[in-house]
Each structure stands twice: as C-alpha cells, then as structure tokens.
Amino acid sequence: MPTIEVVTDDRHALHDPPHEVNTGRPVSPVWERPARVAALGSGLRGASLLAPTEHGDAPLLAVHDAAMVRFLADAYDRWRASGGPAVMIPDTFPLARWRTSGRRSPSPIGNAGWWCFDTATPVVAGSYVAARAAVDVALTAADRIADGAPLAYALTRPPGHHAGPSYYGGFCLFNPAAVAARRLTEGGRVAVLDVDYHHGNGTQDVFWADGDVLYVSLHGDPASAFPYFSGFADEVGEGRGRGANRNLPLPPGTGDEEYLAACESALATVAAWGAASLVVSVGFDTFADDPIGGFELTTAAYEQVGASIAELGLPTVLVQEGGYDLGSLGRNLASLLDGLRPE
Ligand code: SP5
Ligand code: ZN
C-alpha cells in the first residue's frame, strides 16, 4: 500500500484577503480562505507533514513571464503607495487591441488590470509570499516523486490552475501544478489531470504548444461556468502540443455516474500518453454542497476517482486547487486518498 507524503507550509495564511468582487457583488468573507487548509488537513488522519524546500526563481520562471513575477513581487506596495485601498482588485482590463501595443499603464493602480483577468482575485500584503510558498510546496512534492515516492500531496493555497504564463486570476496567483509538471518533464513525459470543478485555463495555456505535457480536464461547461472563455471541447492544443490537450466539459447538475464515466474516458487518454508521472489538480468544488460549483458529486465519488487514478500505476503528485465547503473538505480528501491507497 503506497504511503502518502504530504507537503505543506503555514505561509499560505499570509494570503488572507477580506473581500473580493464576484458577479459585480462584494463577497466577504472570501471563499478561498486560510481555514481551507486546516479543513483539508483533518482528512489526512495523522499523515506526517513535510516542510517545503526553497527552489528559487528558475522553476517559477519556466512557467511564468519574468515581468509578471516582478509585478506581483511589489504590486501591492506600489498600489498602496499610489493611494490604492487595502485590497488590490483591478477595475480596468485592457482590450485585446490595447494589449497589442504592449504599453503598460504607468499607474500602479491602472496597471493591475494588465496582469489580472478578473475581480475575484484580491491581493493583499502577504499574497506574494504565500503564492511563492505554494510553488515551493508543489515542487517539494514533485521532488519526492522524482526520488521514487509513489504518491505525494501538496496541501497548498492559494490555488493555481487559472494562472497562466503571463496572467493571474480565478483566486490563483502562480500555478504550482504547472510548475511541478514542467519540473517533472526532466524525467519523461508528464500528464496533468485536472478534476477541479473549473477549467484550468492557466495550466492549459502553459502547456498549449508543449509536446511533453498532456493536459486533461473535467469541468463545468464554460457555456455557463467560470472561466467562461476557456474549457471547450474543441481546444486541443497547437504545434507540438496539438492533441495534448483534452477538455471534457460537463453540464450543470452532473452527478456521480456521469462524472465517473467521463473520468474513465479522461484516464484512458492519460494512459495512452505514456507518461512517466502524473500531476493531479485536485478540487473539491465538484461536491454537491460546494457554494460555487455546479455539480452534485457525493463523497463516495472521490474514492472511485482515486481508485481509477491508482490503476494507472504512475508516480502521482496531487496539488490542491479549489473546494470551498469547509465542512466536507476533510472527508472528501480522505475519500480520494482511500481510493488512491487501497487497504
Ligand atoms: C481555483 C478555483 O476554484 N477558482 C475558482 C474561481 C471562481 N471565481 C468565480 C466564481 C463565480 C461563482 N459564481 C457562482 C455563484 C453560485 N452561487
Ligand atoms: Zn475550482
């Protein structure tokens, strides 16, 4: 029975924004909050926890534009120095035509909309440190796999799969799963399976033209679900990445049976890829009681998903993404792990 190595870090709690703006409404408290980590941790049943090691800039810059990383490093301080309020949320987003000029705004307040694509991803004083720590947590879990461990879990926040090469949003600043996946390509082909309720547009974009990393996602149909503009079935990748991207959008109200059938199909694609390792973007916002997801999964479904993943027999890194119903996160994680580690 594979043991699981769990990596986590308390610096996640430095990202603790008091509010966000969603569908034009102020939302407080935010859904993506520090208490999620303790709630998830309750599902680990005493597994020992590893601290992350520092990996420096190189693996982060293998995924994200250096200018985006530099922006996030001091954006909050510059926003505040320019008179911005306590939470950095942009309100002006450049049109495609304005972006082609490449001209950033000299205003630290105006320029936030260059890098961020929504109003639901507030940045506060500790956000950058927390997001960097999340990347080190995922990289440390990937190191464990590279060193021969069968299964590692990166218990991180903020999540990452909406953050792309040169943008952030969707509660995500950097993309720890994508950073881990790219690092694991040092050992051969990698597959990313994304089971968060939302399409991982950021991870898709990172590997869009990449022939080494397969991205497969099950998610709420973007015809009605965030991120609205990405996640359709006809998005298949480009260049060397053509055929290495597969989206399985599912309708509102999807339950266990339909979900598990789609999951089998996704895993057949993963199996055919010939990966040396697997990264799973784990979200529990597919659960029936999740406050923002639109599926109707039960706790039992996660054990089935875990068991199907285990059948692939691949070294696997789990990276935490979404899931916002605090009361069920622990038992849903425990269910997933039960499937991955059959007694
Ligand atoms: C990592 C992750 O799960 N990010 C999700 C970001 C979602 N942001 C927009 C959510 C819009 C929710 N509106 C639905 C309200 C249902 N009552
Ligand atoms: Zn999500």
PDB file of C-alpha atoms and ligand atoms in Angstrom, residues 20-23 25 31-32 36 118 120-121 158-162 169-172 196-198 224-228 283 285 290-293 320-324, ligand 1:
ATOM      1  CA  GLU A  20     -13.449  40.018  -3.387  1.00  0.00           C
ATOM      2  CA  VAL A  21     -15.874  41.132  -6.095  1.00  0.00           C
ATOM      3  CA  ASN A  22     -17.881  38.429  -7.800  1.00  0.00           C
ATOM      4  CA  THR A  23     -20.556  38.935 -10.436  1.00  0.00           C
ATOM      5  CA  ARG A  25     -21.048  41.989  -5.849  1.00  0.00           C
ATOM      6  CA  TRP A  31     -14.356  31.579  -0.375  1.00  0.00           C
ATOM      7  CA  GLU A  32     -10.665  30.862  -0.904  1.00  0.00           C
ATOM      8  CA  ARG A  36      -9.481  25.588   3.991  1.00  0.00           C
ATOM      9  CA  ASP A 118     -10.982  39.159 -13.000  1.00  0.00           C
ATOM     10  CA  ALA A 120     -12.326  37.870  -7.710  1.00  0.00           C
ATOM     11  CA  THR A 121      -8.570  37.581  -7.060  1.00  0.00           C
ATOM     12  CA  PRO A 158      -3.745  29.957  -2.958  1.00  0.00           C
ATOM     13  CA  PRO A 159      -4.628  27.581  -5.783  1.00  0.00           C
ATOM     14  CA  GLY A 160      -3.084  27.906  -9.231  1.00  0.00           C
ATOM     15  CA  HIS A 161      -4.732  26.350 -12.260  1.00  0.00           C
ATOM     16  CA  HIS A 162      -6.286  29.623 -13.515  1.00  0.00           C
ATOM     17  CA  GLY A 169      -6.988  35.362 -11.739  1.00  0.00           C
ATOM     18  CA  GLY A 170      -9.609  32.908 -10.529  1.00  0.00           C
ATOM     19  CA  PHE A 171      -8.262  33.002  -6.920  1.00  0.00           C
ATOM     20  CA  CYS A 172      -4.846  31.961  -8.354  1.00  0.00           C
ATOM     21  CA  ASP A 196     -11.319  20.871 -10.052  1.00  0.00           C
ATOM     22  CA  TYR A 197     -14.870  21.992 -10.913  1.00  0.00           C
ATOM     23  CA  HIS A 198     -13.467  24.841 -13.002  1.00  0.00           C
ATOM     24  CA  SER A 224     -22.301  28.675 -18.035  1.00  0.00           C
ATOM     25  CA  ALA A 225     -19.337  28.211 -15.673  1.00  0.00           C
ATOM     26  CA  PHE A 226     -16.244  30.299 -14.848  1.00  0.00           C
ATOM     27  CA  PRO A 227     -13.814  30.894 -16.605  1.00  0.00           C
ATOM     28  CA  TYR A 228     -16.429  31.295 -19.370  1.00  0.00           C
ATOM     29  CA  GLY A 283     -10.571  20.335  -6.460  1.00  0.00           C
ATOM     30  CA  ASP A 285     -15.709  22.228  -5.667  1.00  0.00           C
ATOM     31  CA  ASP A 290     -19.927  23.406  -2.666  1.00  0.00           C
ATOM     32  CA  PRO A 291     -21.065  27.047  -2.605  1.00  0.00           C
ATOM     33  CA  ILE A 292     -19.740  27.931  -6.083  1.00  0.00           C
ATOM     34  CA  GLY A 293     -19.535  24.660  -8.034  1.00  0.00           C
ATOM     35  CA  GLN A 320      -4.629  21.204  -4.132  1.00  0.00           C
ATOM     36  CA  GLU A 321      -6.759  23.625  -6.147  1.00  0.00           C
ATOM     37  CA  GLY A 322     -10.348  24.595  -5.162  1.00  0.00           C
ATOM     38  CA  GLY A 323     -13.134  23.337  -2.913  1.00  0.00           C
ATOM     39  CA  TYR A 324     -14.972  25.769  -0.670  1.00  0.00           C
TER      40      TYR A 324
HETATM   41  C1  SP5 B   1      -9.347  27.560  -8.009  1.00  0.00           C
HETATM   42  C2  SP5 B   1     -10.799  27.844  -8.199  1.00  0.00           C
HETATM   43  O1  SP5 B   1     -11.636  27.003  -7.870  1.00  0.00           O
HETATM   44  N1  SP5 B   1     -11.130  29.060  -8.663  1.00  0.00           N
HETATM   45  C3  SP5 B   1     -12.489  29.405  -8.890  1.00  0.00           C
HETATM   46  C4  SP5 B   1     -12.689  30.840  -9.216  1.00  0.00           C
HETATM   47  C5  SP5 B   1     -14.149  31.125  -9.421  1.00  0.00           C
HETATM   48  N2  SP5 B   1     -14.406  32.508  -9.489  1.00  0.00           N
HETATM   49  C6  SP5 B   1     -15.708  32.894  -9.957  1.00  0.00           C
HETATM   50  C7  SP5 B   1     -16.791  32.211  -9.191  1.00  0.00           C
HETATM   51  C8  SP5 B   1     -18.148  32.641  -9.670  1.00  0.00           C
HETATM   52  C9  SP5 B   1     -19.151  31.991  -8.779  1.00  0.00           C
HETATM   53  N3  SP5 B   1     -20.463  32.342  -9.088  1.00  0.00           N
HETATM   54  C10 SP5 B   1     -21.401  31.301  -8.746  1.00  0.00           C
HETATM   55  C11 SP5 B   1     -22.219  31.642  -7.532  1.00  0.00           C
HETATM   56  C12 SP5 B   1     -23.105  30.480  -7.191  1.00  0.00           C
HETATM   57  N4  SP5 B   1     -23.967  30.820  -6.108  1.00  0.00           N
END
